[in-house]
Amino acid sequence: MHHYRRPERYYPQIGETVVVKIGASECMMHLGQVGKFLPVRILENGFGQLRHPNTGDDDGMPNPLSWFGGFYHDAEGWYGTDVYEINVQHSVTHSPGKFYVFVEGQRLFGASSLKFEETRDWAREMRARDEPVPDAEVRFVENSAFLPSWWSRSVGVLLDTEVREWVTGTVRDTWIDLPTHPNLFAGRHQLQEAGA
């Protein structure tokens, strides 16, 4: 698994939950949170809401992002320099390290695979129906690297993402590149033997 470090500046979106390493503000020192990796839901007007790492519930009152440490403001808005993961969510139902089809931001039951091309084809088929589902998308979902195992993180995968392959004998292995997961293994396919 790749432990990806976000770029120096990351501008989170309102409603997004990110994992940050809590800095040494007076408030966080008082709460004993300094140096911990914790989920923060981004609110409007430069505020954030800590979420409890065990339950996923809101933890305390909203606070200015600057109190969490590593958040600053510039002409483009609020950004973090200690954002370690994005798109994290509390869940007890997902299996890590798989590709899933999502519709309207919700994971479709049974529409998951270890193979990107399989979920990509499902999403494309849904978009091409007589009654199309235009927002069908593929996301790669895995456990958070910094939070307890019931937290997951996900990243969208464009349906036209280039698939690289390596064929050895009757096995075809595939990889794709994502901003958060360079050289991500995207599935092993068994090929029929010649003449079979």
PDB file of C-alpha atoms in Angstrom, residues 18-184:
ATOM      1  CA  VAL A  18      -9.853  15.080   5.583  1.00  0.00           C
ATOM      2  CA  VAL A  19      -7.246  13.525   7.858  1.00  0.00           C
ATOM      3  CA  VAL A  20      -4.908  16.080   9.404  1.00  0.00           C
ATOM      4  CA  LYS A  21      -2.060  15.926  11.869  1.00  0.00           C
ATOM      5  CA  ILE A  22      -3.185  18.193  14.689  1.00  0.00           C
ATOM      6  CA  GLY A  23      -0.873  21.110  15.373  1.00  0.00           C
ATOM      7  CA  ALA A  24       0.070  22.786  18.648  1.00  0.00           C
ATOM      8  CA  SER A  25      -2.638  25.423  19.033  1.00  0.00           C
ATOM      9  CA  GLU A  26      -3.643  26.418  22.565  1.00  0.00           C
ATOM     10  CA  CYS A  27      -7.053  24.772  22.127  1.00  0.00           C
ATOM     11  CA  MET A  28      -5.675  21.460  20.835  1.00  0.00           C
ATOM     12  CA  MET A  29      -2.990  21.392  23.514  1.00  0.00           C
ATOM     13  CA  HIS A  30      -5.731  21.814  26.137  1.00  0.00           C
ATOM     14  CA  LEU A  31      -7.667  18.903  24.570  1.00  0.00           C
ATOM     15  CA  GLY A  32      -4.572  16.680  24.385  1.00  0.00           C
ATOM     16  CA  GLN A  33      -4.869  16.232  20.622  1.00  0.00           C
ATOM     17  CA  VAL A  34      -1.517  17.651  19.482  1.00  0.00           C
ATOM     18  CA  GLY A  35       0.358  15.369  17.088  1.00  0.00           C
ATOM     19  CA  LYS A  36      -2.580  12.999  16.528  1.00  0.00           C
ATOM     20  CA  PHE A  37      -4.013  12.092  13.130  1.00  0.00           C
ATOM     21  CA  LEU A  38      -7.719  12.973  13.260  1.00  0.00           C
ATOM     22  CA  PRO A  39     -10.591  13.430  10.793  1.00  0.00           C
ATOM     23  CA  VAL A  40     -11.884  16.978  10.303  1.00  0.00           C
ATOM     24  CA  ARG A  41     -15.044  17.805   8.349  1.00  0.00           C
ATOM     25  CA  ILE A  42     -14.657  21.092   6.486  1.00  0.00           C
ATOM     26  CA  LEU A  43     -17.393  23.644   7.208  1.00  0.00           C
ATOM     27  CA  GLU A  44     -18.090  27.087   5.790  1.00  0.00           C
ATOM     28  CA  ASN A  45     -16.287  30.296   6.679  1.00  0.00           C
ATOM     29  CA  GLY A  46     -12.990  28.733   7.719  1.00  0.00           C
ATOM     30  CA  PHE A  47     -14.380  26.384  10.373  1.00  0.00           C
ATOM     31  CA  GLY A  48     -13.923  22.656  10.803  1.00  0.00           C
ATOM     32  CA  GLN A  49     -15.574  19.912  12.836  1.00  0.00           C
ATOM     33  CA  LEU A  50     -13.482  17.236  14.519  1.00  0.00           C
ATOM     34  CA  ARG A  51     -14.986  13.779  14.143  1.00  0.00           C
ATOM     35  CA  HIS A  52     -14.465  11.030  16.670  1.00  0.00           C
ATOM     36  CA  PRO A  53     -12.054   8.428  15.233  1.00  0.00           C
ATOM     37  CA  ASN A  54     -13.966   5.513  16.817  1.00  0.00           C
ATOM     38  CA  THR A  55     -17.595   6.454  16.167  1.00  0.00           C
ATOM     39  CA  GLY A  56     -17.385   8.887  13.257  1.00  0.00           C
ATOM     40  CA  ASP A  57     -19.687  11.269  15.158  1.00  0.00           C
ATOM     41  CA  ASP A  58     -19.008  14.978  15.521  1.00  0.00           C
ATOM     42  CA  ASP A  59     -16.620  15.519  18.442  1.00  0.00           C
ATOM     43  CA  GLY A  60     -17.190  18.787  20.304  1.00  0.00           C
ATOM     44  CA  MET A  61     -18.053  22.124  18.769  1.00  0.00           C
ATOM     45  CA  PRO A  62     -16.846  23.457  15.388  1.00  0.00           C
ATOM     46  CA  ASN A  63     -13.577  25.368  15.637  1.00  0.00           C
ATOM     47  CA  PRO A  64     -11.604  27.670  13.333  1.00  0.00           C
ATOM     48  CA  LEU A  65      -9.442  25.622  10.979  1.00  0.00           C
ATOM     49  CA  SER A  66      -6.383  27.521  12.206  1.00  0.00           C
ATOM     50  CA  TRP A  67      -6.854  25.934  15.640  1.00  0.00           C
ATOM     51  CA  PHE A  68      -6.235  22.476  14.183  1.00  0.00           C
ATOM     52  CA  GLY A  69      -2.790  23.476  12.954  1.00  0.00           C
ATOM     53  CA  GLY A  70      -1.498  23.425   9.390  1.00  0.00           C
ATOM     54  CA  PHE A  71      -4.449  25.400   7.959  1.00  0.00           C
ATOM     55  CA  TYR A  72      -3.932  28.843   6.481  1.00  0.00           C
ATOM     56  CA  HIS A  73      -5.831  31.360   4.368  1.00  0.00           C
ATOM     57  CA  ASP A  74      -4.799  33.037   1.141  1.00  0.00           C
ATOM     58  CA  ALA A  75      -6.503  34.680  -1.843  1.00  0.00           C
ATOM     59  CA  GLU A  76      -7.854  31.324  -3.044  1.00  0.00           C
ATOM     60  CA  GLY A  77      -9.340  30.346   0.317  1.00  0.00           C
ATOM     61  CA  TRP A  78      -8.399  27.985   3.128  1.00  0.00           C
ATOM     62  CA  TYR A  79      -5.711  25.400   2.531  1.00  0.00           C
ATOM     63  CA  GLY A  80      -3.946  22.767   4.613  1.00  0.00           C
ATOM     64  CA  THR A  81      -0.281  21.832   4.716  1.00  0.00           C
ATOM     65  CA  ASP A  82      -0.815  18.882   7.083  1.00  0.00           C
ATOM     66  CA  VAL A  83      -3.576  17.123   5.116  1.00  0.00           C
ATOM     67  CA  TYR A  84      -2.609  13.461   4.829  1.00  0.00           C
ATOM     68  CA  GLU A  85      -5.755  11.930   3.316  1.00  0.00           C
ATOM     69  CA  ILE A  86      -8.852  13.222   1.570  1.00  0.00           C
ATOM     70  CA  ASN A  87     -12.340  11.787   1.028  1.00  0.00           C
ATOM     71  CA  VAL A  88     -12.368   9.717   4.225  1.00  0.00           C
ATOM     72  CA  GLN A  89     -15.580   8.305   5.631  1.00  0.00           C
ATOM     73  CA  HIS A  90     -16.589   6.185   8.600  1.00  0.00           C
ATOM     74  CA  SER A  91     -17.961   2.852   7.429  1.00  0.00           C
ATOM     75  CA  VAL A  92     -18.295  -0.697   8.710  1.00  0.00           C
ATOM     76  CA  THR A  93     -19.612  -2.185   5.465  1.00  0.00           C
ATOM     77  CA  HIS A  94     -16.877  -1.739   2.887  1.00  0.00           C
ATOM     78  CA  SER A  95     -14.075  -4.066   1.930  1.00  0.00           C
ATOM     79  CA  PRO A  96     -10.753  -2.306   1.472  1.00  0.00           C
ATOM     80  CA  GLY A  97      -8.677  -2.211  -1.666  1.00  0.00           C
ATOM     81  CA  LYS A  98     -11.461  -2.608  -4.255  1.00  0.00           C
ATOM     82  CA  PHE A  99     -13.015  -0.701  -7.125  1.00  0.00           C
ATOM     83  CA  TYR A 100     -16.678   0.219  -6.644  1.00  0.00           C
ATOM     84  CA  VAL A 101     -19.414   1.720  -8.795  1.00  0.00           C
ATOM     85  CA  PHE A 102     -20.990   4.779  -7.177  1.00  0.00           C
ATOM     86  CA  VAL A 103     -24.224   6.529  -8.183  1.00  0.00           C
ATOM     87  CA  GLU A 104     -25.191   9.876  -6.667  1.00  0.00           C
ATOM     88  CA  GLY A 105     -22.306   9.486  -4.245  1.00  0.00           C
ATOM     89  CA  GLN A 106     -23.575   6.132  -2.940  1.00  0.00           C
ATOM     90  CA  ARG A 107     -21.875   2.773  -3.430  1.00  0.00           C
ATOM     91  CA  LEU A 108     -23.968   0.248  -5.375  1.00  0.00           C
ATOM     92  CA  PHE A 109     -24.426  -3.039  -3.553  1.00  0.00           C
ATOM     93  CA  GLY A 110     -22.673  -5.886  -5.356  1.00  0.00           C
ATOM     94  CA  ALA A 111     -20.977  -3.622  -7.910  1.00  0.00           C
ATOM     95  CA  SER A 112     -17.383  -4.079  -6.779  1.00  0.00           C
ATOM     96  CA  SER A 113     -14.332  -5.849  -8.065  1.00  0.00           C
ATOM     97  CA  LEU A 114     -10.587  -6.123  -7.604  1.00  0.00           C
ATOM     98  CA  LYS A 115     -10.397  -5.369 -11.356  1.00  0.00           C
ATOM     99  CA  PHE A 116     -10.742  -1.770 -12.546  1.00  0.00           C
ATOM    100  CA  GLU A 117     -11.775  -2.755 -16.083  1.00  0.00           C
ATOM    101  CA  GLU A 118     -14.718  -4.752 -14.749  1.00  0.00           C
ATOM    102  CA  THR A 119     -16.196  -1.876 -12.734  1.00  0.00           C
ATOM    103  CA  ARG A 120     -15.366   0.574 -15.552  1.00  0.00           C
ATOM    104  CA  ASP A 121     -17.417  -1.516 -17.984  1.00  0.00           C
ATOM    105  CA  TRP A 122     -20.362  -1.642 -15.550  1.00  0.00           C
ATOM    106  CA  ALA A 123     -20.313   2.139 -15.164  1.00  0.00           C
ATOM    107  CA  ARG A 124     -20.078   2.647 -18.932  1.00  0.00           C
ATOM    108  CA  GLU A 125     -23.011   0.294 -19.486  1.00  0.00           C
ATOM    109  CA  MET A 126     -25.091   2.220 -16.950  1.00  0.00           C
ATOM    110  CA  ARG A 127     -24.299   5.512 -18.709  1.00  0.00           C
ATOM    111  CA  ALA A 128     -25.306   4.057 -22.117  1.00  0.00           C
ATOM    112  CA  ARG A 129     -28.690   2.587 -21.129  1.00  0.00           C
ATOM    113  CA  ASP A 130     -31.955   3.691 -22.734  1.00  0.00           C
ATOM    114  CA  GLU A 131     -32.540   5.446 -19.407  1.00  0.00           C
ATOM    115  CA  PRO A 132     -28.909   6.398 -18.704  1.00  0.00           C
ATOM    116  CA  VAL A 133     -27.350   6.898 -15.298  1.00  0.00           C
ATOM    117  CA  PRO A 134     -25.002   9.771 -16.232  1.00  0.00           C
ATOM    118  CA  ASP A 135     -23.352  10.066 -12.812  1.00  0.00           C
ATOM    119  CA  ALA A 136     -22.306   6.413 -12.551  1.00  0.00           C
ATOM    120  CA  GLU A 137     -18.643   6.505 -11.580  1.00  0.00           C
ATOM    121  CA  VAL A 138     -15.847   4.246 -10.366  1.00  0.00           C
ATOM    122  CA  ARG A 139     -14.009   4.863  -7.113  1.00  0.00           C
ATOM    123  CA  PHE A 140     -11.117   2.998  -5.525  1.00  0.00           C
ATOM    124  CA  VAL A 141     -11.823   2.435  -1.820  1.00  0.00           C
ATOM    125  CA  GLU A 142      -9.434   1.266   0.873  1.00  0.00           C
ATOM    126  CA  ASN A 143      -8.893   1.545   4.602  1.00  0.00           C
ATOM    127  CA  SER A 144      -7.437   4.796   5.864  1.00  0.00           C
ATOM    128  CA  ALA A 145      -3.705   4.557   6.482  1.00  0.00           C
ATOM    129  CA  PHE A 146      -3.936   6.806   9.548  1.00  0.00           C
ATOM    130  CA  LEU A 147      -7.327   6.110  11.179  1.00  0.00           C
ATOM    131  CA  PRO A 148      -8.848   2.941  12.682  1.00  0.00           C
ATOM    132  CA  SER A 149      -9.746   0.220  10.205  1.00  0.00           C
ATOM    133  CA  TRP A 150     -13.437   1.166   9.991  1.00  0.00           C
ATOM    134  CA  TRP A 151     -12.510   4.450   8.308  1.00  0.00           C
ATOM    135  CA  SER A 152     -12.133   4.278   4.543  1.00  0.00           C
ATOM    136  CA  ARG A 153     -10.816   6.671   1.935  1.00  0.00           C
ATOM    137  CA  SER A 154     -11.772   6.783  -1.718  1.00  0.00           C
ATOM    138  CA  VAL A 155     -10.595   8.375  -4.924  1.00  0.00           C
ATOM    139  CA  GLY A 156     -12.477   8.719  -8.189  1.00  0.00           C
ATOM    140  CA  VAL A 157     -11.127   6.927 -11.254  1.00  0.00           C
ATOM    141  CA  LEU A 158     -11.866   8.424 -14.669  1.00  0.00           C
ATOM    142  CA  LEU A 159     -13.455   5.845 -16.950  1.00  0.00           C
ATOM    143  CA  ASP A 160     -10.909   6.595 -19.679  1.00  0.00           C
ATOM    144  CA  THR A 161      -7.936   6.085 -17.356  1.00  0.00           C
ATOM    145  CA  GLU A 162      -5.120   4.389 -19.245  1.00  0.00           C
ATOM    146  CA  VAL A 163      -4.663   0.739 -18.300  1.00  0.00           C
ATOM    147  CA  ARG A 164      -1.156  -0.704 -18.540  1.00  0.00           C
ATOM    148  CA  GLU A 165      -0.704  -4.441 -18.826  1.00  0.00           C
ATOM    149  CA  TRP A 166       1.911  -7.147 -18.547  1.00  0.00           C
ATOM    150  CA  VAL A 167       1.221 -10.605 -19.951  1.00  0.00           C
ATOM    151  CA  THR A 168       3.104 -13.624 -18.642  1.00  0.00           C
ATOM    152  CA  GLY A 169       1.996 -17.007 -19.892  1.00  0.00           C
ATOM    153  CA  THR A 170      -1.755 -17.205 -19.221  1.00  0.00           C
ATOM    154  CA  VAL A 171      -1.844 -14.241 -16.801  1.00  0.00           C
ATOM    155  CA  ARG A 172      -2.517 -10.603 -17.684  1.00  0.00           C
ATOM    156  CA  ASP A 173      -1.749  -8.126 -14.875  1.00  0.00           C
ATOM    157  CA  THR A 174      -2.941  -4.515 -15.104  1.00  0.00           C
ATOM    158  CA  TRP A 175      -1.986  -1.212 -13.451  1.00  0.00           C
ATOM    159  CA  ILE A 176      -3.328   2.332 -13.496  1.00  0.00           C
ATOM    160  CA  ASP A 177      -1.986   5.637 -12.183  1.00  0.00           C
ATOM    161  CA  LEU A 178      -4.007   7.860  -9.846  1.00  0.00           C
ATOM    162  CA  PRO A 179      -2.832  11.101  -8.234  1.00  0.00           C
ATOM    163  CA  THR A 180      -2.986   9.409  -4.835  1.00  0.00           C
ATOM    164  CA  HIS A 181      -1.941   5.928  -6.002  1.00  0.00           C
ATOM    165  CA  PRO A 182       0.761   5.850  -8.667  1.00  0.00           C
ATOM    166  CA  ASN A 183       1.269   2.415 -10.202  1.00  0.00           C
ATOM    167  CA  LEU A 184      -1.886   0.979  -8.580  1.00  0.00           C
TER     168      LEU A 184
END
